[in-house]
mmCIF file of C-alpha atoms and ligand atoms in Angstrom:
data_model
loop_
_atom_site.group_PDB
_atom_site.id
_atom_site.type_symbol
_atom_site.label_atom_id
_atom_site.label_comp_id
_atom_site.label_asym_id
_atom_site.label_seq_id
_atom_site.Cartn_x
_atom_site.Cartn_y
_atom_site.Cartn_z
ATOM 1 C CA MET Y 1 150.891 229.743 175.914
ATOM 2 C CA THR Y 2 151.831 230.642 172.277
ATOM 3 C CA GLU Y 3 151.374 228.483 169.373
ATOM 4 C CA LYS Y 4 154.768 227.854 167.670
ATOM 5 C CA LEU Y 5 154.085 228.031 163.990
ATOM 6 C CA TYR Y 6 157.807 227.725 163.160
ATOM 7 C CA ASP Y 7 157.997 224.372 165.028
ATOM 8 C CA LEU Y 8 156.582 222.021 162.560
ATOM 9 C CA ASP Y 9 156.642 224.100 159.396
ATOM 10 C CA SER Y 10 159.759 226.294 158.972
ATOM 11 C CA SER Y 11 158.330 227.709 155.724
ATOM 12 C CA VAL Y 12 155.766 229.917 157.390
ATOM 13 C CA THR Y 13 156.632 233.251 157.250
ATOM 14 C CA GLU Y 14 153.392 235.354 157.454
ATOM 15 C CA PHE Y 15 150.603 234.871 160.088
ATOM 16 C CA ASP Y 16 147.695 236.269 161.698
ATOM 17 C CA CYS Y 17 147.555 236.691 165.454
ATOM 18 C CA LYS Y 18 146.264 238.273 168.533
ATOM 19 C CA VAL Y 19 148.019 240.149 171.359
ATOM 20 C CA ILE Y 20 147.613 238.313 174.492
ATOM 21 C CA GLU Y 21 149.744 240.353 176.683
ATOM 22 C CA LEU Y 22 151.970 243.526 176.600
ATOM 23 C CA TYR Y 23 155.069 243.894 178.932
ATOM 24 C CA ASN Y 24 156.817 247.318 179.787
ATOM 25 C CA MET Y 25 160.467 246.250 179.760
ATOM 26 C CA GLY Y 26 161.978 249.819 180.029
ATOM 27 C CA ASP Y 27 163.437 250.744 176.614
ATOM 28 C CA GLN Y 28 161.255 247.940 174.943
ATOM 29 C CA LEU Y 29 157.904 246.613 174.966
ATOM 30 C CA ALA Y 30 157.534 242.846 174.950
ATOM 31 C CA VAL Y 31 154.426 241.609 172.860
ATOM 32 C CA GLU Y 32 153.023 238.186 173.627
ATOM 33 C CA VAL Y 33 150.743 236.816 170.905
ATOM 34 C CA ASP Y 34 148.697 233.735 170.625
ATOM 35 C CA ARG Y 35 150.579 232.295 167.697
ATOM 36 C CA THR Y 36 153.838 233.213 166.126
ATOM 37 C CA ALA Y 37 156.118 232.152 163.204
ATOM 38 C CA PHE Y 38 159.125 234.095 164.908
ATOM 39 C CA PHE Y 39 161.742 231.632 166.335
ATOM 40 C CA PRO Y 40 163.018 232.942 169.573
ATOM 41 C CA GLU Y 41 166.562 232.770 170.361
ATOM 42 C CA GLY Y 42 167.952 229.486 171.510
ATOM 43 C CA GLY Y 43 170.323 226.481 171.018
ATOM 44 C CA GLY Y 44 173.216 229.047 170.122
ATOM 45 C CA GLN Y 45 171.064 230.760 167.572
ATOM 46 C CA THR Y 46 169.884 234.479 167.466
ATOM 47 C CA SER Y 47 166.091 234.951 167.222
ATOM 48 C CA ASP Y 48 164.230 235.847 163.943
ATOM 49 C CA ARG Y 49 163.467 239.425 163.031
ATOM 50 C CA GLY Y 50 160.515 240.927 161.115
ATOM 51 C CA MET Y 51 157.383 243.045 161.571
ATOM 52 C CA LEU Y 52 154.328 242.857 163.728
ATOM 53 C CA GLY Y 53 152.022 244.989 161.677
ATOM 54 C CA GLU Y 54 153.903 247.998 160.867
ATOM 55 C CA THR Y 55 156.301 247.813 163.814
ATOM 56 C CA TYR Y 56 159.820 246.341 163.687
ATOM 57 C CA VAL Y 57 160.608 243.356 165.855
ATOM 58 C CA GLU Y 58 163.992 243.498 167.135
ATOM 59 C CA ASN Y 59 164.350 240.534 169.105
ATOM 60 C CA VAL Y 60 162.488 237.501 170.268
ATOM 61 C CA GLU Y 61 162.938 235.459 173.402
ATOM 62 C CA ILE Y 62 161.417 232.576 175.125
ATOM 63 C CA GLN Y 63 160.834 232.821 178.722
ATOM 64 C CA GLY Y 64 159.249 229.777 180.349
ATOM 65 C CA CYS Y 65 156.137 229.220 178.227
ATOM 66 C CA HIS Y 66 156.070 232.965 176.974
ATOM 67 C CA ILE Y 67 157.439 233.988 173.524
ATOM 68 C CA LEU Y 68 158.148 237.715 173.724
ATOM 69 C CA HIS Y 69 158.411 239.938 170.599
ATOM 70 C CA PHE Y 70 160.587 242.988 171.614
ATOM 71 C CA VAL Y 71 159.605 246.195 170.042
ATOM 72 C CA GLU Y 72 160.484 249.900 170.785
ATOM 73 C CA ASN Y 73 158.881 251.347 173.885
ATOM 74 C CA SER Y 74 156.749 254.346 172.557
ATOM 75 C CA GLU Y 75 153.314 255.686 173.126
ATOM 76 C CA GLU Y 76 152.163 254.721 169.591
ATOM 77 C CA ASN Y 77 153.264 251.031 170.165
ATOM 78 C CA VAL Y 78 151.529 250.857 173.617
ATOM 79 C CA GLN Y 79 148.297 251.836 171.769
ATOM 80 C CA LYS Y 80 148.962 249.465 168.863
ATOM 81 C CA PHE Y 81 149.490 246.375 170.937
ATOM 82 C CA GLN Y 82 146.583 246.431 173.278
ATOM 83 C CA LYS Y 83 145.412 243.229 174.447
ATOM 84 C CA GLY Y 84 142.998 241.407 172.100
ATOM 85 C CA VAL Y 85 144.170 243.350 168.915
ATOM 86 C CA ALA Y 86 144.501 241.430 165.758
ATOM 87 C CA ILE Y 87 147.907 241.744 163.926
ATOM 88 C CA HIS Y 88 149.670 240.404 160.891
ATOM 89 C CA GLY Y 89 153.226 239.182 161.625
ATOM 90 C CA LYS Y 90 155.958 238.768 158.806
ATOM 91 C CA VAL Y 91 159.195 237.147 159.419
ATOM 92 C CA ASP Y 92 162.391 238.491 157.773
ATOM 93 C CA TRP Y 93 162.867 235.445 155.378
ATOM 94 C CA GLU Y 94 166.365 236.539 154.193
ATOM 95 C CA LYS Y 95 167.724 236.219 157.813
ATOM 96 C CA ARG Y 96 165.669 233.208 158.622
ATOM 97 C CA PHE Y 97 166.615 231.211 155.486
ATOM 98 C CA SER Y 98 170.260 231.963 155.988
ATOM 99 C CA ASP Y 99 170.062 230.932 159.658
ATOM 100 C CA MET Y 100 168.234 227.612 158.417
ATOM 101 C CA GLN Y 101 171.134 226.929 155.988
ATOM 102 C CA GLN Y 102 173.735 227.569 158.702
ATOM 103 C CA HIS Y 103 172.084 225.371 161.225
ATOM 104 C CA SER Y 104 171.097 222.622 159.104
ATOM 105 C CA GLY Y 105 174.723 222.658 157.672
ATOM 106 C CA GLU Y 106 176.116 222.314 161.162
ATOM 107 C CA HIS Y 107 173.849 219.288 161.728
ATOM 108 C CA LEU Y 108 175.362 217.642 158.734
ATOM 109 C CA LEU Y 109 178.756 218.377 160.069
ATOM 110 C CA SER Y 110 178.241 217.415 163.730
ATOM 111 C CA GLY Y 111 176.633 214.145 162.486
ATOM 112 C CA ILE Y 112 179.442 213.431 160.073
ATOM 113 C CA VAL Y 113 182.033 214.253 162.618
ATOM 114 C CA HIS Y 114 180.196 212.114 165.264
ATOM 115 C CA ASN Y 115 179.806 209.110 163.011
ATOM 116 C CA ARG Y 116 183.357 209.235 161.413
ATOM 117 C CA PHE Y 117 185.544 210.466 164.700
ATOM 118 C CA GLY Y 118 183.205 209.829 167.623
ATOM 119 C CA TYR Y 119 183.664 213.512 168.666
ATOM 120 C CA ASN Y 120 180.751 215.427 170.229
ATOM 121 C CA ASN Y 121 179.462 218.957 169.182
ATOM 122 C CA VAL Y 122 180.229 220.812 172.539
ATOM 123 C CA GLY Y 123 179.286 224.234 171.469
ATOM 124 C CA PHE Y 124 177.487 226.025 168.582
ATOM 125 C CA HIS Y 125 177.287 229.726 167.921
ATOM 126 C CA LEU Y 126 175.215 231.166 165.000
ATOM 127 C CA SER Y 127 175.067 235.033 164.629
ATOM 128 C CA GLU Y 128 175.597 237.623 161.809
ATOM 129 C CA SER Y 129 179.222 238.034 163.080
ATOM 130 C CA GLY Y 130 180.060 234.369 162.499
ATOM 131 C CA VAL Y 131 179.299 230.596 162.797
ATOM 132 C CA THR Y 132 181.279 228.604 165.171
ATOM 133 C CA VAL Y 133 181.001 224.876 166.103
ATOM 134 C CA ASP Y 134 183.258 223.339 168.956
ATOM 135 C CA PHE Y 135 184.201 219.620 168.943
ATOM 136 C CA ASP Y 136 185.933 217.689 171.811
ATOM 137 C CA GLY Y 137 188.544 216.224 169.740
ATOM 138 C CA SER Y 138 191.253 217.413 166.965
ATOM 139 C CA PHE Y 139 191.491 217.078 163.124
ATOM 140 C CA THR Y 140 194.281 217.066 160.775
ATOM 141 C CA GLU Y 141 194.064 219.437 157.695
ATOM 142 C CA LYS Y 142 193.409 216.354 155.463
ATOM 143 C CA GLU Y 143 190.497 215.123 157.826
ATOM 144 C CA LEU Y 144 188.977 218.562 157.592
ATOM 145 C CA CYS Y 145 188.935 218.538 153.782
ATOM 146 C CA LYS Y 146 187.485 215.132 153.923
ATOM 147 C CA VAL Y 147 184.743 216.321 156.265
ATOM 148 C CA GLU Y 148 183.918 219.204 154.130
ATOM 149 C CA ASP Y 149 183.498 217.075 151.020
ATOM 150 C CA LEU Y 150 181.267 214.770 153.052
ATOM 151 C CA VAL Y 151 178.859 217.506 154.105
ATOM 152 C CA ASN Y 152 178.741 218.829 150.543
ATOM 153 C CA GLU Y 153 178.023 215.523 149.274
ATOM 154 C CA ALA Y 154 175.149 215.264 151.879
ATOM 155 C CA ILE Y 155 174.005 218.409 150.563
ATOM 156 C CA TRP Y 156 174.027 217.356 146.831
ATOM 157 C CA LYS Y 157 171.870 214.318 147.649
ATOM 158 C CA ASN Y 158 169.166 216.598 148.544
ATOM 159 C CA LEU Y 159 168.164 214.626 151.657
ATOM 160 C CA ALA Y 160 164.692 215.164 153.251
ATOM 161 C CA VAL Y 161 164.989 216.766 156.760
ATOM 162 C CA HIS Y 162 162.413 215.243 159.165
ATOM 163 C CA VAL Y 163 161.129 216.953 162.319
ATOM 164 C CA PHE Y 164 159.099 215.063 164.797
ATOM 165 C CA TYR Y 165 158.260 214.424 168.298
ATOM 166 C CA PRO Y 166 158.738 210.691 168.943
ATOM 167 C CA ASP Y 167 156.525 209.055 171.746
ATOM 168 C CA GLU Y 168 158.258 207.631 174.866
ATOM 169 C CA ALA Y 169 158.446 204.083 173.451
ATOM 170 C CA ALA Y 170 160.041 205.372 170.188
ATOM 171 C CA LEU Y 171 162.330 207.714 172.049
ATOM 172 C CA ALA Y 172 163.742 204.851 174.059
ATOM 173 C CA THR Y 173 165.156 203.084 171.212
ATOM 174 C CA LEU Y 174 166.304 206.108 169.231
ATOM 175 C CA GLU Y 175 169.892 206.832 168.828
ATOM 176 C CA TYR Y 176 170.431 210.683 168.662
ATOM 177 C CA ARG Y 177 172.969 213.393 169.469
ATOM 178 C CA SER Y 178 172.371 216.362 172.194
ATOM 179 C CA LYS Y 179 170.858 214.456 174.888
ATOM 180 C CA LYS Y 180 169.511 216.570 177.598
ATOM 181 C CA GLU Y 181 167.104 216.336 180.324
ATOM 182 C CA ILE Y 182 164.311 218.798 179.114
ATOM 183 C CA ASP Y 183 160.640 219.088 180.265
ATOM 184 C CA GLY Y 184 157.980 217.998 177.779
ATOM 185 C CA PRO Y 185 158.203 216.207 174.476
ATOM 186 C CA LEU Y 186 161.438 216.151 172.758
ATOM 187 C CA ARG Y 187 161.933 217.530 169.221
ATOM 188 C CA ILE Y 188 164.027 215.382 166.984
ATOM 189 C CA VAL Y 189 165.621 216.669 163.643
ATOM 190 C CA GLU Y 190 166.566 213.676 161.428
ATOM 191 C CA ILE Y 191 168.755 213.704 158.189
ATOM 192 C CA PRO Y 192 168.474 210.159 157.203
ATOM 193 C CA GLY Y 193 171.886 208.403 156.889
ATOM 194 C CA VAL Y 194 173.635 211.419 158.296
ATOM 195 C CA ASP Y 195 172.362 212.729 161.627
ATOM 196 C CA VAL Y 196 169.687 212.446 164.423
ATOM 197 C CA CYS Y 197 169.719 215.251 166.904
ATOM 198 C CA ALA Y 198 167.441 216.856 169.513
ATOM 199 C CA CYS Y 199 167.058 220.365 168.460
ATOM 200 C CA CYS Y 200 164.275 223.274 168.844
ATOM 201 C CA ALA Y 201 165.410 225.421 165.729
ATOM 202 C CA PRO Y 202 163.781 225.593 162.440
ATOM 203 C CA HIS Y 203 165.596 223.731 159.590
ATOM 204 C CA VAL Y 204 165.626 223.520 155.669
ATOM 205 C CA LYS Y 205 163.084 220.998 154.280
ATOM 206 C CA ARG Y 206 165.781 219.345 152.040
ATOM 207 C CA THR Y 207 169.594 219.557 152.432
ATOM 208 C CA GLY Y 208 169.947 220.839 148.800
ATOM 209 C CA GLU Y 209 168.604 224.233 150.173
ATOM 210 C CA ILE Y 210 171.868 224.591 152.185
ATOM 211 C CA GLY Y 211 173.722 225.301 148.979
ATOM 212 C CA GLN Y 212 177.212 224.771 150.044
ATOM 213 C CA PHE Y 213 179.299 224.161 153.098
ATOM 214 C CA ARG Y 214 182.728 225.698 153.808
ATOM 215 C CA ILE Y 215 185.209 225.335 156.891
ATOM 216 C CA LEU Y 216 186.920 228.771 157.074
ATOM 217 C CA SER Y 217 189.315 227.940 159.816
ATOM 218 C CA ALA Y 218 190.055 225.459 162.718
ATOM 219 C CA GLU Y 219 191.542 226.474 165.918
ATOM 220 C CA LYS Y 220 192.503 224.766 169.276
ATOM 221 C CA HIS Y 221 189.920 225.477 171.617
ATOM 222 C CA ARG Y 222 189.932 223.969 175.196
ATOM 223 C CA ALA Y 223 190.829 220.412 174.888
ATOM 224 C CA GLY Y 224 189.277 220.251 171.168
ATOM 225 C CA THR Y 225 188.606 222.317 168.184
ATOM 226 C CA ARG Y 226 186.674 225.301 167.242
ATOM 227 C CA LEU Y 227 185.668 225.429 163.401
ATOM 228 C CA SER Y 228 184.272 228.547 161.809
ATOM 229 C CA ILE Y 229 181.999 227.300 159.102
ATOM 230 C CA LEU Y 230 179.663 229.006 156.617
ATOM 231 C CA CYS Y 231 176.869 227.749 154.485
ATOM 232 C CA GLY Y 232 174.810 229.060 151.667
ATOM 233 C CA ALA Y 233 174.891 232.487 150.367
ATOM 234 C CA ARG Y 234 177.097 233.402 153.452
ATOM 235 C CA ALA Y 235 179.790 230.952 152.095
ATOM 236 C CA LEU Y 236 179.350 232.072 148.560
ATOM 237 C CA HIS Y 237 179.771 235.780 149.489
ATOM 238 C CA ASP Y 238 182.908 234.972 151.880
ATOM 239 C CA SER Y 239 184.561 232.981 149.060
ATOM 240 C CA ARG Y 240 183.894 235.663 146.540
ATOM 241 C CA LYS Y 241 185.376 238.410 148.949
ATOM 242 C CA LYS Y 242 188.454 236.222 149.363
ATOM 243 C CA LEU Y 243 188.616 235.631 145.578
ATOM 244 C CA GLN Y 244 188.541 239.395 144.885
ATOM 245 C CA GLU Y 245 191.080 239.837 147.472
ATOM 246 C CA ASN Y 246 193.460 237.274 145.943
ATOM 247 C CA ALA Y 247 192.852 238.580 142.543
ATOM 248 C CA HIS Y 248 193.902 242.158 143.889
ATOM 249 C CA VAL Y 249 197.101 240.822 145.354
ATOM 250 C CA SER Y 250 197.920 238.944 142.334
ATOM 251 C CA ARG Y 251 197.686 242.207 140.191
ATOM 252 C CA LEU Y 252 199.804 244.081 142.773
ATOM 253 C CA LEU Y 253 202.461 241.317 142.685
ATOM 254 C CA SER Y 254 202.127 240.644 138.866
ATOM 255 C CA CYS Y 255 201.695 236.959 139.559
ATOM 256 C CA LYS Y 256 199.060 234.189 138.845
ATOM 257 C CA GLN Y 257 196.155 234.012 141.348
ATOM 258 C CA GLY Y 258 197.089 230.423 142.360
ATOM 259 C CA GLU Y 259 200.748 231.578 143.049
ATOM 260 C CA THR Y 260 200.383 234.566 145.493
ATOM 261 C CA ALA Y 261 201.804 232.711 148.584
ATOM 262 C CA GLN Y 262 204.670 231.359 146.811
ATOM 263 C CA PHE Y 263 205.443 234.869 145.387
ATOM 264 C CA VAL Y 264 204.961 236.671 148.697
ATOM 265 C CA GLN Y 265 207.425 233.833 150.397
ATOM 266 C CA LYS Y 266 209.879 234.931 147.649
ATOM 267 C CA MET Y 267 209.583 238.601 148.279
ATOM 268 C CA LYS Y 268 209.770 238.095 151.895
ATOM 269 C CA SER Y 269 213.185 236.202 151.679
ATOM 270 C CA GLU Y 270 214.449 239.113 149.269
ATOM 271 C CA LYS Y 271 213.322 241.496 151.809
ATOM 272 C CA GLU Y 272 215.307 239.877 154.580
ATOM 273 C CA ALA Y 273 218.223 239.605 152.298
ATOM 274 C CA LEU Y 274 218.062 243.243 151.628
ATOM 275 C CA ALA Y 275 217.618 244.301 155.229
ATOM 276 C CA PHE Y 276 220.781 242.186 156.003
ATOM 277 C CA ARG Y 277 222.698 244.042 153.288
ATOM 278 C CA LEU Y 278 221.268 247.364 154.400
ATOM 279 C CA VAL Y 279 222.643 246.663 158.042
ATOM 280 C CA GLY Y 280 226.135 245.812 156.644
ATOM 281 C CA LEU Y 281 226.452 248.851 154.542
ATOM 282 C CA GLN Y 282 224.908 251.156 157.235
ATOM 283 C CA ARG Y 283 227.674 249.647 159.907
ATOM 284 C CA ALA Y 284 230.503 250.268 157.127
ATOM 285 C CA VAL Y 285 229.442 253.878 156.913
ATOM 286 C CA LEU Y 286 229.362 254.196 160.850
ATOM 287 C CA GLU Y 287 232.817 252.548 161.086
ATOM 288 C CA GLU Y 288 234.253 255.322 158.785
ATOM 289 C CA ARG Y 289 232.454 257.991 160.550
ATOM 290 C CA VAL Y 290 233.959 256.748 163.870
ATOM 291 C CA LYS Y 291 237.513 256.443 162.444
ATOM 292 C CA ALA Y 292 237.298 260.260 161.450
ATOM 293 C CA ALA Y 293 235.737 261.400 164.579
ATOM 294 C CA ALA Y 294 238.075 263.385 166.938
ATOM 295 C CA PRO Y 295 237.863 262.091 170.776
ATOM 296 C CA GLN Y 296 235.507 264.199 172.820
ATOM 297 C CA ARG Y 297 234.025 263.875 176.292
ATOM 298 C CA VAL Y 298 230.414 262.935 175.320
ATOM 299 C CA PHE Y 299 229.082 261.617 172.086
ATOM 300 C CA THR Y 300 225.640 262.029 171.371
ATOM 301 C CA ALA Y 301 224.234 260.440 168.134
ATOM 302 C CA PHE Y 302 220.852 260.049 166.413
ATOM 303 C CA LEU Y 303 220.446 257.224 164.035
ATOM 304 C CA ASP Y 304 217.674 255.606 161.757
ATOM 305 C CA ALA Y 305 218.303 251.996 162.802
ATOM 306 C CA GLU Y 306 217.318 249.001 165.005
ATOM 307 C CA MET Y 307 218.563 248.442 168.384
ATOM 308 C CA ASP Y 308 221.475 246.220 167.308
ATOM 309 C CA THR Y 309 222.973 248.873 165.137
ATOM 310 C CA LEU Y 310 222.400 251.516 167.796
ATOM 311 C CA ARG Y 311 224.405 249.361 170.089
ATOM 312 C CA PHE Y 312 227.172 248.764 167.416
ATOM 313 C CA TYR Y 313 227.475 252.474 166.971
ATOM 314 C CA ALA Y 314 227.478 253.315 170.607
ATOM 315 C CA ASP Y 315 230.040 250.718 171.399
ATOM 316 C CA ALA Y 316 232.486 252.034 168.566
ATOM 317 C CA LEU Y 317 231.927 255.554 169.539
ATOM 318 C CA ALA Y 318 232.597 254.900 173.198
ATOM 319 C CA GLU Y 319 236.187 254.058 172.257
ATOM 320 C CA LYS Y 320 236.814 257.798 171.512
ATOM 321 C CA ALA Y 321 234.703 259.011 174.421
ATOM 322 C CA GLU Y 322 236.275 260.236 177.622
ATOM 323 C CA ALA Y 323 233.042 259.861 179.501
ATOM 324 C CA PHE Y 324 230.510 257.938 177.339
ATOM 325 C CA ALA Y 325 228.636 257.571 173.979
ATOM 326 C CA ALA Y 326 224.717 257.791 173.821
ATOM 327 C CA VAL Y 327 223.016 256.857 170.534
ATOM 328 C CA PHE Y 328 219.217 257.280 170.001
ATOM 329 C CA SER Y 329 216.875 255.994 167.185
ATOM 330 C CA LEU Y 330 214.798 258.674 165.241
ATOM 331 C CA SER Y 331 211.388 257.366 165.910
ATOM 332 C CA GLN Y 332 209.456 258.314 169.112
ATOM 333 C CA PRO Y 333 209.657 257.021 171.657
ATOM 334 C CA ARG Y 334 213.492 256.732 170.831
ATOM 335 C CA GLN Y 335 215.159 253.621 171.717
ATOM 336 C CA PHE Y 336 218.665 254.309 173.129
ATOM 337 C CA VAL Y 337 221.953 252.791 174.199
ATOM 338 C CA ILE Y 338 224.472 254.467 176.401
ATOM 339 C CA ILE Y 339 228.174 252.944 176.677
ATOM 340 C CA SER Y 340 231.169 254.003 178.615
ATOM 341 C CA LYS Y 341 234.531 252.346 178.508
ATOM 342 C CA THR Y 342 236.092 254.664 180.911
ATOM 343 C CA GLY Y 343 234.039 253.640 183.944
ATOM 344 C CA ALA Y 344 231.708 256.494 183.735
ATOM 345 C CA ASP Y 345 228.429 255.934 185.672
ATOM 346 C CA VAL Y 346 225.910 255.140 182.756
ATOM 347 C CA GLY Y 347 223.146 254.214 185.250
ATOM 348 C CA ALA Y 348 223.347 257.769 186.586
ATOM 349 C CA VAL Y 349 223.092 259.158 182.993
ATOM 350 C CA CYS Y 350 220.096 257.024 182.375
ATOM 351 C CA GLY Y 351 218.631 258.268 185.792
ATOM 352 C CA SER Y 352 218.899 261.800 184.471
ATOM 353 C CA LEU Y 353 216.942 260.721 181.373
ATOM 354 C CA ARG Y 354 214.299 259.123 183.578
ATOM 355 C CA SER Y 355 214.075 262.200 185.806
ATOM 356 C CA SER Y 356 214.077 264.810 182.821
ATOM 357 C CA PHE Y 357 211.790 262.972 180.406
ATOM 358 C CA GLY Y 358 210.313 260.023 182.108
ATOM 359 C CA ALA Y 359 212.441 257.679 180.251
ATOM 360 C CA LYS Y 360 212.228 254.003 180.783
ATOM 361 C CA GLY Y 361 215.294 251.654 181.082
ATOM 362 C CA GLY Y 362 218.533 251.484 183.279
ATOM 363 C CA GLY Y 363 221.861 249.830 183.121
ATOM 364 C CA ARG Y 364 225.099 248.739 184.655
ATOM 365 C CA ASN Y 365 228.620 247.577 184.007
ATOM 366 C CA GLY Y 366 229.184 250.505 181.355
ATOM 367 C CA VAL Y 367 226.048 249.615 179.429
ATOM 368 C CA ALA Y 368 222.505 251.195 179.743
ATOM 369 C CA GLN Y 369 219.531 251.113 177.426
ATOM 370 C CA GLY Y 370 215.959 252.094 177.324
ATOM 371 C CA ALA Y 371 213.390 254.252 175.645
ATOM 372 C CA VAL Y 372 212.690 257.863 175.749
ATOM 373 C CA ASP Y 373 210.248 260.563 174.351
ATOM 374 C CA ALA Y 374 212.171 263.733 173.830
ATOM 375 C CA SER Y 375 213.736 265.935 171.018
ATOM 376 C CA GLU Y 376 217.107 265.703 169.836
ATOM 377 C CA ALA Y 377 217.873 269.448 171.364
ATOM 378 C CA GLU Y 378 216.542 268.427 174.749
ATOM 379 C CA LEU Y 379 218.507 265.184 174.891
ATOM 380 C CA ARG Y 380 221.743 267.086 173.862
ATOM 381 C CA ALA Y 381 221.328 269.691 176.462
ATOM 382 C CA VAL Y 382 220.692 267.070 179.347
ATOM 383 C CA LEU Y 383 223.577 264.936 178.123
ATOM 384 C CA GLN Y 384 226.261 267.634 177.800
ATOM 385 C CA GLU Y 385 225.683 268.398 181.497
ATOM 386 C CA GLN Y 386 226.551 264.860 182.477
HETATM 387 ZN ZN1 ZN P 1 170.399 222.075 166.142
#
């Protein structure tokens, strides 16, 4: 049984311990010591990292009553971690402090949401890739802004965070979140006036240490909502990155930083209007081209255009085709439309593209369409034989 130094004092980062067991776990060795400040993974949070002596601890797990520190399996480490050897341990404080900021911030959030909306926290995930909290209810945008304000206000109050093990009588009268049947004494984390919750993880000693709290996004998740959140330095770095991104966009667009969305909306509308005009002009040119064309058995054309315009051109050319008109886009795989107004079997023409080039598509009643990956010369050669 390992003494959990992290349990009642989250500020312990260095400690002396003794190896009580060493397990060979394949690629890794699992070192069990008599006392540790390393928090093992649990409750949605990844474990601490750090050093045992000169050896890097990659991960820490709790299995039953054993806390296992995973290190690389090497001959050198087998020698270093012999039973009874005294070792100095050091927790990676930067990661631990950041984890505590996120986790204590999550308690503020969950407590405030529970008190205000009655929703439960039904899922929590904290890792280097992100922090998410799931609730069994939904929020409006305005409600989320209010919740974000309230969490930050609780941070500014710099409230003391109490961690304690209530006795059975005290527990019987205590109102707290995250009620689960567990063996042994229940660890309670209380932030006065905001939250009382059963939790096994290390927390900041005062809420001011959380620094700041941001809700990055809210999305529907099962019957409720998944919030992505960040606290402390991670929130600071995230908003700095987004401000830099916004500053870059505003420079590119030559508009004010607070008006980028409005500007992009305007550009988008202008782009749509230009695309519409371009299609109109392209079709006018195509109409002239068809007017000038002499009738022939098969028309094969290649055009830098969308499907609608390919179809428009094929339809116009088909008026002058004795068999059919086929129009292909320029990009590979090429989209194509084949139209006949004289009763030619366009399904069979399409079939020859399938058998020659593995084209996809088909058609009937004088119109076929699909996509094909072939060169202009290859397509012309096959279509002239039809
Ligand atoms: Zn917790």
